[in-house]
mmCIF file of C-alpha atoms and ligand atoms in Angstrom:
data_model
loop_
_atom_site.group_PDB
_atom_site.id
_atom_site.type_symbol
_atom_site.label_atom_id
_atom_site.label_comp_id
_atom_site.label_asym_id
_atom_site.label_seq_id
_atom_site.Cartn_x
_atom_site.Cartn_y
_atom_site.Cartn_z
ATOM 1 C CA UNK D 1 153.425 -56.567 -110.813
ATOM 2 C CA UNK D 2 156.235 -54.244 -111.881
ATOM 3 C CA UNK D 3 155.647 -52.453 -115.186
ATOM 4 C CA UNK D 4 158.876 -51.496 -116.941
ATOM 5 C CA UNK D 5 159.355 -49.531 -120.157
ATOM 6 C CA UNK D 6 163.136 -49.139 -120.319
ATOM 7 C CA UNK D 7 165.454 -52.025 -121.105
ATOM 8 C CA UNK D 8 168.130 -50.513 -118.828
ATOM 9 C CA UNK D 9 165.685 -50.591 -115.876
ATOM 10 C CA UNK D 10 164.677 -54.170 -116.664
ATOM 11 C CA UNK D 11 168.295 -55.290 -116.860
ATOM 12 C CA UNK D 12 168.997 -53.608 -113.492
ATOM 13 C CA UNK D 13 166.047 -55.364 -111.894
ATOM 14 C CA UNK D 14 166.973 -58.721 -113.402
ATOM 15 C CA UNK D 15 170.531 -58.340 -112.151
ATOM 16 C CA UNK D 16 169.172 -58.053 -108.601
ATOM 17 C CA UNK D 17 167.142 -61.236 -109.181
ATOM 18 C CA UNK D 18 170.049 -63.359 -110.399
ATOM 19 C CA UNK D 19 170.019 -67.000 -109.264
ATOM 20 C CA UNK D 20 166.250 -67.115 -109.666
ATOM 21 C CA UNK D 21 164.751 -69.040 -112.549
ATOM 22 C CA UNK D 22 163.328 -66.575 -115.073
ATOM 23 C CA UNK D 23 160.378 -67.494 -117.296
ATOM 24 C CA UNK D 24 159.559 -65.288 -120.281
ATOM 25 C CA UNK D 25 156.330 -64.927 -122.274
ATOM 26 C CA UNK D 26 156.688 -62.568 -125.270
ATOM 27 C CA UNK D 27 153.369 -61.296 -126.663
ATOM 28 C CA UNK D 28 151.868 -58.560 -128.809
ATOM 29 C CA UNK D 29 149.196 -57.850 -126.186
ATOM 30 C CA UNK D 30 145.412 -57.814 -126.447
ATOM 31 C CA UNK D 31 145.724 -60.746 -124.119
ATOM 32 C CA UNK D 32 143.344 -63.687 -123.847
ATOM 33 C CA UNK D 33 143.203 -67.064 -122.120
ATOM 34 C CA UNK D 34 145.740 -68.486 -124.615
ATOM 35 C CA UNK D 35 148.375 -66.000 -123.453
ATOM 36 C CA UNK D 36 147.398 -66.659 -119.837
ATOM 37 C CA UNK D 37 148.033 -70.394 -120.280
ATOM 38 C CA UNK D 38 151.625 -69.435 -121.179
ATOM 39 C CA UNK D 39 151.860 -67.258 -118.052
ATOM 40 C CA UNK D 40 150.538 -70.159 -115.961
ATOM 41 C CA UNK D 41 153.030 -72.584 -117.533
ATOM 42 C CA UNK D 42 155.809 -70.151 -116.623
ATOM 43 C CA UNK D 43 154.503 -69.677 -113.056
ATOM 44 C CA UNK D 44 154.581 -73.478 -112.620
ATOM 45 C CA UNK D 45 158.192 -73.869 -113.741
ATOM 46 C CA UNK D 46 159.918 -70.583 -112.842
ATOM 47 C CA UNK D 47 160.494 -68.280 -109.844
ATOM 48 C CA UNK D 48 159.888 -65.063 -111.785
ATOM 49 C CA UNK D 49 157.572 -64.636 -114.767
ATOM 50 C CA UNK D 50 158.127 -61.792 -117.218
ATOM 51 C CA UNK D 51 155.626 -60.972 -119.936
ATOM 52 C CA UNK D 52 156.433 -58.530 -122.718
ATOM 53 C CA UNK D 53 153.896 -56.639 -124.778
ATOM 54 C CA UNK D 54 155.218 -55.160 -127.997
ATOM 55 C CA UNK D 55 153.493 -54.959 -131.373
ATOM 56 C CA UNK D 56 156.536 -55.551 -133.552
ATOM 57 C CA UNK D 57 156.354 -53.565 -136.820
ATOM 58 C CA UNK D 58 159.056 -55.598 -138.577
ATOM 59 C CA UNK D 59 156.983 -58.798 -138.554
ATOM 60 C CA UNK D 60 154.024 -57.188 -140.321
ATOM 61 C CA UNK D 61 154.128 -57.376 -144.089
ATOM 62 C CA UNK D 62 151.012 -55.228 -144.387
ATOM 63 C CA UNK D 63 150.803 -51.717 -142.921
ATOM 64 C CA UNK D 64 147.013 -52.049 -142.784
ATOM 65 C CA UNK D 65 147.308 -55.213 -140.674
ATOM 66 C CA UNK D 66 149.707 -53.378 -138.342
ATOM 67 C CA UNK D 67 147.381 -50.356 -138.024
ATOM 68 C CA UNK D 68 144.390 -52.628 -137.307
ATOM 69 C CA UNK D 69 146.165 -54.750 -134.701
ATOM 70 C CA UNK D 70 144.113 -54.492 -131.465
ATOM 71 C CA UNK D 71 145.741 -52.685 -128.513
ATOM 72 C CA UNK D 72 144.186 -52.919 -125.027
ATOM 73 C CA UNK D 73 146.984 -52.254 -122.601
ATOM 74 C CA UNK D 74 144.815 -51.373 -119.562
ATOM 75 C CA UNK D 75 142.854 -54.603 -119.858
ATOM 76 C CA UNK D 76 146.094 -56.523 -120.383
ATOM 77 C CA UNK D 77 147.644 -55.090 -117.196
ATOM 78 C CA UNK D 78 144.549 -56.084 -115.208
ATOM 79 C CA UNK D 79 144.589 -59.621 -116.587
ATOM 80 C CA UNK D 80 148.308 -60.068 -115.942
ATOM 81 C CA UNK D 81 147.960 -58.781 -112.353
ATOM 82 C CA UNK D 82 145.047 -61.154 -111.769
ATOM 83 C CA UNK D 83 147.237 -64.019 -112.920
ATOM 84 C CA UNK D 84 150.202 -62.983 -110.760
ATOM 85 C CA UNK D 85 152.651 -62.111 -113.505
ATOM 86 C CA UNK D 86 155.707 -60.599 -111.773
ATOM 87 C CA UNK D 87 157.045 -58.203 -114.399
ATOM 88 C CA UNK D 88 155.525 -56.635 -117.509
ATOM 89 C CA UNK D 89 157.975 -55.222 -120.045
ATOM 90 C CA UNK D 90 156.419 -52.718 -122.478
ATOM 91 C CA UNK D 91 159.203 -51.257 -124.610
ATOM 92 C CA UNK D 92 158.628 -48.769 -127.426
ATOM 93 C CA UNK D 93 160.199 -49.010 -130.888
ATOM 94 C CA UNK D 94 163.257 -46.996 -129.861
ATOM 95 C CA UNK D 95 164.046 -49.235 -126.860
ATOM 96 C CA UNK D 96 164.269 -52.275 -129.146
ATOM 97 C CA UNK D 97 165.406 -50.870 -132.486
ATOM 98 C CA UNK D 98 166.887 -47.438 -131.673
ATOM 99 C CA UNK D 99 166.786 -45.622 -135.027
ATOM 100 C CA UNK D 100 166.990 -48.750 -137.150
ATOM 101 C CA UNK D 101 163.490 -50.227 -137.392
ATOM 102 C CA UNK D 102 164.609 -53.020 -139.720
ATOM 103 C CA UNK D 103 164.646 -56.814 -139.852
ATOM 104 C CA UNK D 104 167.949 -58.648 -139.469
ATOM 105 C CA UNK D 105 168.629 -61.654 -141.709
ATOM 106 C CA UNK D 106 168.675 -65.067 -140.036
ATOM 107 C CA UNK D 107 169.390 -68.471 -141.496
ATOM 108 C CA UNK D 108 166.047 -70.117 -140.817
ATOM 109 C CA UNK D 109 167.066 -73.378 -142.489
ATOM 110 C CA UNK D 110 164.129 -73.150 -144.941
ATOM 111 C CA UNK D 111 161.657 -73.522 -142.057
ATOM 112 C CA UNK D 112 160.050 -70.341 -143.424
ATOM 113 C CA UNK D 113 159.783 -71.575 -147.015
ATOM 114 C CA UNK D 114 156.098 -72.570 -146.925
ATOM 115 C CA UNK D 115 152.809 -71.543 -145.316
ATOM 116 C CA UNK D 116 153.191 -68.344 -143.242
ATOM 117 C CA UNK D 117 156.679 -67.739 -144.616
ATOM 118 C CA UNK D 118 155.382 -67.974 -148.171
ATOM 119 C CA UNK D 119 152.195 -65.958 -147.605
ATOM 120 C CA UNK D 120 153.799 -63.299 -145.396
ATOM 121 C CA UNK D 121 157.235 -62.573 -146.912
ATOM 122 C CA UNK D 122 159.710 -61.360 -144.266
ATOM 123 C CA UNK D 123 157.353 -62.174 -141.388
ATOM 124 C CA UNK D 124 159.603 -64.737 -139.705
ATOM 125 C CA UNK D 125 162.749 -62.639 -140.187
ATOM 126 C CA UNK D 126 160.851 -59.920 -138.288
ATOM 127 C CA UNK D 127 159.802 -62.376 -135.577
ATOM 128 C CA UNK D 128 163.359 -63.732 -135.259
ATOM 129 C CA UNK D 129 164.700 -60.151 -135.086
ATOM 130 C CA UNK D 130 162.450 -59.049 -132.220
ATOM 131 C CA UNK D 131 162.611 -62.320 -130.281
ATOM 132 C CA UNK D 132 166.424 -62.281 -130.424
ATOM 133 C CA UNK D 133 166.459 -58.689 -129.130
ATOM 134 C CA UNK D 134 164.026 -59.563 -126.317
ATOM 135 C CA UNK D 135 165.976 -62.699 -125.332
ATOM 136 C CA UNK D 136 169.152 -60.622 -125.137
ATOM 137 C CA UNK D 137 167.510 -58.134 -122.766
ATOM 138 C CA UNK D 138 165.567 -60.594 -120.582
ATOM 139 C CA UNK D 139 168.055 -63.478 -120.717
ATOM 140 C CA UNK D 140 165.443 -65.984 -119.501
ATOM 141 C CA UNK D 141 165.997 -69.593 -118.444
ATOM 142 C CA UNK D 142 162.814 -70.707 -120.178
ATOM 143 C CA UNK D 143 160.717 -68.957 -122.846
ATOM 144 C CA UNK D 144 157.148 -70.067 -123.509
ATOM 145 C CA UNK D 145 155.479 -70.142 -126.938
ATOM 146 C CA UNK D 146 152.084 -71.367 -128.126
ATOM 147 C CA UNK D 147 151.532 -74.309 -130.472
ATOM 148 C CA UNK D 148 148.894 -72.099 -132.085
ATOM 149 C CA UNK D 149 151.744 -70.465 -134.043
ATOM 150 C CA UNK D 150 153.410 -73.746 -134.891
ATOM 151 C CA UNK D 151 155.765 -72.559 -137.631
ATOM 152 C CA UNK D 152 156.887 -69.701 -135.367
ATOM 153 C CA UNK D 153 157.495 -72.175 -132.519
ATOM 154 C CA UNK D 154 159.668 -74.394 -134.742
ATOM 155 C CA UNK D 155 161.620 -71.356 -135.967
ATOM 156 C CA UNK D 156 162.197 -70.049 -132.417
ATOM 157 C CA UNK D 157 163.444 -73.512 -131.378
ATOM 158 C CA UNK D 158 165.788 -73.438 -134.375
ATOM 159 C CA UNK D 159 167.273 -70.005 -133.640
ATOM 160 C CA UNK D 160 167.706 -70.905 -129.942
ATOM 161 C CA UNK D 161 169.249 -74.321 -130.404
ATOM 162 C CA UNK D 162 172.840 -73.212 -129.733
ATOM 163 C CA UNK D 163 171.939 -71.329 -126.533
ATOM 164 C CA UNK D 164 171.236 -72.473 -122.969
ATOM 165 C CA UNK D 165 167.705 -71.153 -123.235
ATOM 166 C CA UNK D 166 164.917 -73.745 -123.094
ATOM 167 C CA UNK D 167 161.876 -73.242 -125.309
ATOM 168 C CA UNK D 168 158.678 -74.743 -123.912
ATOM 169 C CA UNK D 169 155.560 -75.126 -126.055
ATOM 170 C CA UNK D 170 152.027 -74.758 -124.715
ATOM 171 C CA UNK D 171 148.888 -76.308 -126.299
ATOM 172 C CA UNK D 172 146.314 -74.125 -128.053
ATOM 173 C CA UNK D 173 143.409 -72.692 -126.018
ATOM 174 C CA UNK D 174 140.095 -72.634 -127.880
ATOM 175 C CA UNK D 175 136.653 -71.090 -127.824
ATOM 176 C CA UNK D 176 133.705 -73.400 -127.105
ATOM 177 C CA UNK D 177 133.116 -73.719 -130.872
ATOM 178 C CA UNK D 178 136.720 -74.883 -131.358
ATOM 179 C CA UNK D 179 138.055 -71.596 -132.785
ATOM 180 C CA UNK D 180 141.621 -71.034 -131.570
ATOM 181 C CA UNK D 181 141.831 -67.990 -129.288
ATOM 182 C CA UNK D 182 143.566 -65.140 -131.067
ATOM 183 C CA UNK D 183 143.836 -61.388 -130.544
ATOM 184 C CA UNK D 184 142.520 -61.062 -134.106
ATOM 185 C CA UNK D 185 139.219 -62.785 -133.167
ATOM 186 C CA UNK D 186 138.195 -59.413 -131.684
ATOM 187 C CA UNK D 187 138.133 -58.005 -135.229
ATOM 188 C CA UNK D 188 135.528 -60.568 -136.393
ATOM 189 C CA UNK D 189 131.838 -59.714 -136.691
ATOM 190 C CA UNK D 190 129.410 -61.961 -134.814
ATOM 191 C CA UNK D 191 128.587 -63.797 -138.043
ATOM 192 C CA UNK D 192 132.180 -64.323 -139.121
ATOM 193 C CA UNK D 193 133.104 -65.421 -135.572
ATOM 194 C CA UNK D 194 130.422 -68.068 -135.916
ATOM 195 C CA UNK D 195 131.572 -69.085 -139.416
ATOM 196 C CA UNK D 196 135.189 -69.327 -138.231
ATOM 197 C CA UNK D 197 134.478 -72.678 -136.609
ATOM 198 C CA UNK D 198 134.970 -74.165 -140.094
ATOM 199 C CA UNK D 199 138.734 -73.906 -139.511
ATOM 200 C CA UNK D 200 138.888 -76.226 -136.508
ATOM 201 C CA UNK D 201 136.139 -78.434 -137.943
ATOM 202 C CA UNK D 202 138.252 -78.980 -141.081
ATOM 203 C CA UNK D 203 141.348 -79.759 -139.010
ATOM 204 C CA UNK D 204 139.401 -82.286 -136.916
ATOM 205 C CA UNK D 205 137.978 -83.900 -140.063
ATOM 206 C CA UNK D 206 141.481 -84.380 -141.483
ATOM 207 C CA UNK D 207 142.786 -85.737 -138.169
ATOM 208 C CA UNK D 208 139.872 -88.163 -137.814
ATOM 209 C CA UNK D 209 140.129 -89.506 -141.392
ATOM 210 C CA UNK D 210 143.922 -89.488 -141.753
ATOM 211 C CA UNK D 211 143.991 -93.301 -141.816
ATOM 212 C CA UNK D 212 140.957 -93.588 -144.105
ATOM 213 C CA UNK D 213 141.686 -91.210 -147.008
ATOM 214 C CA UNK D 214 144.921 -90.019 -148.578
ATOM 215 C CA UNK D 215 146.135 -86.467 -147.966
ATOM 216 C CA UNK D 216 145.165 -85.168 -151.422
ATOM 217 C CA UNK D 217 141.574 -86.386 -150.920
ATOM 218 C CA UNK D 218 141.412 -84.789 -147.465
ATOM 219 C CA UNK D 219 142.740 -81.475 -148.787
ATOM 220 C CA UNK D 220 140.211 -81.489 -151.640
ATOM 221 C CA UNK D 221 137.397 -82.134 -149.175
ATOM 222 C CA UNK D 222 138.456 -79.124 -147.093
ATOM 223 C CA UNK D 223 138.780 -76.909 -150.191
ATOM 224 C CA UNK D 224 135.167 -77.835 -151.062
ATOM 225 C CA UNK D 225 133.985 -77.097 -147.499
ATOM 226 C CA UNK D 226 135.486 -73.603 -147.663
ATOM 227 C CA UNK D 227 133.799 -72.880 -151.011
ATOM 228 C CA UNK D 228 130.526 -72.641 -149.062
ATOM 229 C CA UNK D 229 132.006 -70.406 -146.332
ATOM 230 C CA UNK D 230 132.629 -66.647 -146.013
ATOM 231 C CA UNK D 231 136.220 -67.600 -145.185
ATOM 232 C CA UNK D 232 138.725 -67.772 -148.039
ATOM 233 C CA UNK D 233 141.095 -70.668 -147.582
ATOM 234 C CA UNK D 234 144.677 -69.470 -148.122
ATOM 235 C CA UNK D 235 146.210 -72.878 -147.589
ATOM 236 C CA UNK D 236 145.721 -76.248 -145.998
ATOM 237 C CA UNK D 237 148.987 -78.119 -145.619
ATOM 238 C CA UNK D 238 150.025 -81.377 -144.027
ATOM 239 C CA UNK D 239 153.576 -80.757 -142.840
ATOM 240 C CA UNK D 240 156.392 -82.469 -141.040
ATOM 241 C CA UNK D 241 156.715 -80.510 -137.767
ATOM 242 C CA UNK D 242 160.524 -80.767 -137.865
ATOM 243 C CA UNK D 243 160.951 -79.279 -141.347
ATOM 244 C CA UNK D 244 157.685 -77.360 -141.848
ATOM 245 C CA UNK D 245 157.677 -78.754 -145.390
ATOM 246 C CA UNK D 246 154.413 -80.021 -146.901
ATOM 247 C CA UNK D 247 154.029 -83.723 -147.438
ATOM 248 C CA UNK D 248 151.487 -85.854 -149.271
ATOM 249 C CA UNK D 249 152.409 -88.951 -147.271
ATOM 250 C CA UNK D 250 151.585 -89.491 -143.611
ATOM 251 C CA UNK D 251 154.646 -89.532 -141.365
ATOM 252 C CA UNK D 252 155.669 -89.189 -137.714
ATOM 253 C CA UNK D 253 155.518 -85.615 -136.458
ATOM 254 C CA UNK D 254 152.708 -84.647 -138.779
ATOM 255 C CA UNK D 255 150.748 -81.418 -138.356
ATOM 256 C CA UNK D 256 147.831 -80.063 -140.336
ATOM 257 C CA UNK D 257 147.878 -76.291 -140.785
ATOM 258 C CA UNK D 258 145.284 -73.882 -142.137
ATOM 259 C CA UNK D 259 145.258 -70.154 -142.889
ATOM 260 C CA UNK D 260 142.006 -68.464 -143.880
ATOM 261 C CA UNK D 261 140.721 -64.914 -144.074
ATOM 262 C CA UNK D 262 137.512 -62.933 -144.187
ATOM 263 C CA UNK D 263 136.906 -59.162 -144.220
ATOM 264 C CA UNK D 264 140.641 -58.445 -143.770
ATOM 265 C CA UNK D 265 140.939 -60.705 -140.726
ATOM 266 C CA UNK D 266 143.432 -63.496 -141.194
ATOM 267 C CA UNK D 267 143.372 -66.541 -138.910
ATOM 268 C CA UNK D 268 145.707 -69.520 -138.597
ATOM 269 C CA UNK D 269 145.324 -72.799 -136.760
ATOM 270 C CA UNK D 270 146.754 -76.301 -136.694
ATOM 271 C CA UNK D 271 146.476 -79.743 -135.190
ATOM 272 C CA UNK D 272 149.527 -81.809 -134.349
ATOM 273 C CA UNK D 273 149.209 -85.541 -134.924
ATOM 274 C CA UNK D 274 151.487 -88.019 -133.143
ATOM 275 C CA UNK D 275 154.344 -85.500 -132.744
ATOM 276 C CA UNK D 276 157.162 -86.760 -130.575
ATOM 277 C CA UNK D 277 157.966 -84.225 -127.824
ATOM 278 C CA UNK D 278 161.317 -82.515 -128.342
ATOM 279 C CA UNK D 279 161.431 -80.149 -125.359
HETATM 280 P P1 AMP L 301 150.860 -63.063 -129.920
HETATM 281 O O1 AMP L 301 150.464 -62.060 -128.891
HETATM 282 O O2 AMP L 301 149.807 -63.385 -130.899
HETATM 283 O O3 AMP L 301 152.200 -62.737 -130.557
HETATM 284 O O4 AMP L 301 151.100 -64.430 -129.128
HETATM 285 C C1 AMP L 301 151.984 -64.504 -128.038
HETATM 286 C C2 AMP L 301 152.167 -65.950 -127.657
HETATM 287 O O5 AMP L 301 150.899 -66.508 -127.294
HETATM 288 C C3 AMP L 301 152.688 -66.808 -128.816
HETATM 289 O O6 AMP L 301 153.641 -67.734 -128.307
HETATM 290 C C4 AMP L 301 151.443 -67.506 -129.310
HETATM 291 O O7 AMP L 301 151.704 -68.735 -129.952
HETATM 292 C C5 AMP L 301 150.686 -67.708 -128.008
HETATM 293 N N1 AMP L 301 149.263 -67.911 -128.262
HETATM 294 C C6 AMP L 301 148.460 -67.159 -129.060
HETATM 295 N N2 AMP L 301 147.217 -67.678 -129.109
HETATM 296 C C7 AMP L 301 147.233 -68.792 -128.331
HETATM 297 C C8 AMP L 301 146.253 -69.774 -127.981
HETATM 298 N N3 AMP L 301 145.015 -69.728 -128.445
HETATM 299 N N4 AMP L 301 146.615 -70.771 -127.134
HETATM 300 C C9 AMP L 301 147.890 -70.839 -126.658
HETATM 301 N N5 AMP L 301 148.867 -69.950 -126.954
HETATM 302 C C10 AMP L 301 148.548 -68.944 -127.782
#
């Protein structure tokens, strides 16, 4: 695996690889089996797989969250080599932003109005800023994103819709107790890791009873469940995957999304119900 820090070097290398199908997996590192499923999806469909690791300051709306974000680059390199990633791009702030570490403003078509967009102001503008910069440097044929970050996935599809680039989504990898794999899980204590299964359990409950109870009743049930947990429920929303707007009526392309936090660790998860594939 080639490890590259400079965008000029990466561009040079990619120029020499033209005509090959390039798959790209952008990450913030502290890699786990969820990230590796994206690498594997890319290896299946592309000739060359590039992973980037960059903890993007402009998508953090809390400096404390940014400072606490886990960094384990040596372990990441080992894991990527083991899984036959071809190129790892690890730029620093200057390579991506030069002296202007700021978000750009994108028209996100109100896809960022609710849930993560509402609870983390500016987050998706920061994501769109860095992903656009990375796409410009890597110029991939296909970029791979996890369903775990569903609102992000919808927003990336939206900002890429005029380009040739194909966005492929990959299902969420989970722990045995159902908890979605996340770099932030490393920040949980043993007890809160155990309690975190309430998130997936609540999502499964809503999925299983979607045809039995109405959405308001399901949401109230989940709110009650969380009252007994160490996790604070930030939101539970039933949304249309296309618009990322909450709905109180079941529809095609429905997803159930939860955000919850404990001891300064914030987790998100979702389940997609009967979504029609748009890739
Ligand atoms: P991150 O490093 O958190 O920015 O995530 C990088 C990519 O990995 C994003 O496209 C995420 O949606 C994806 N990802 C994160 N966790 C998982 C998971 N548990 N299963 C599948 N993909 C994931």
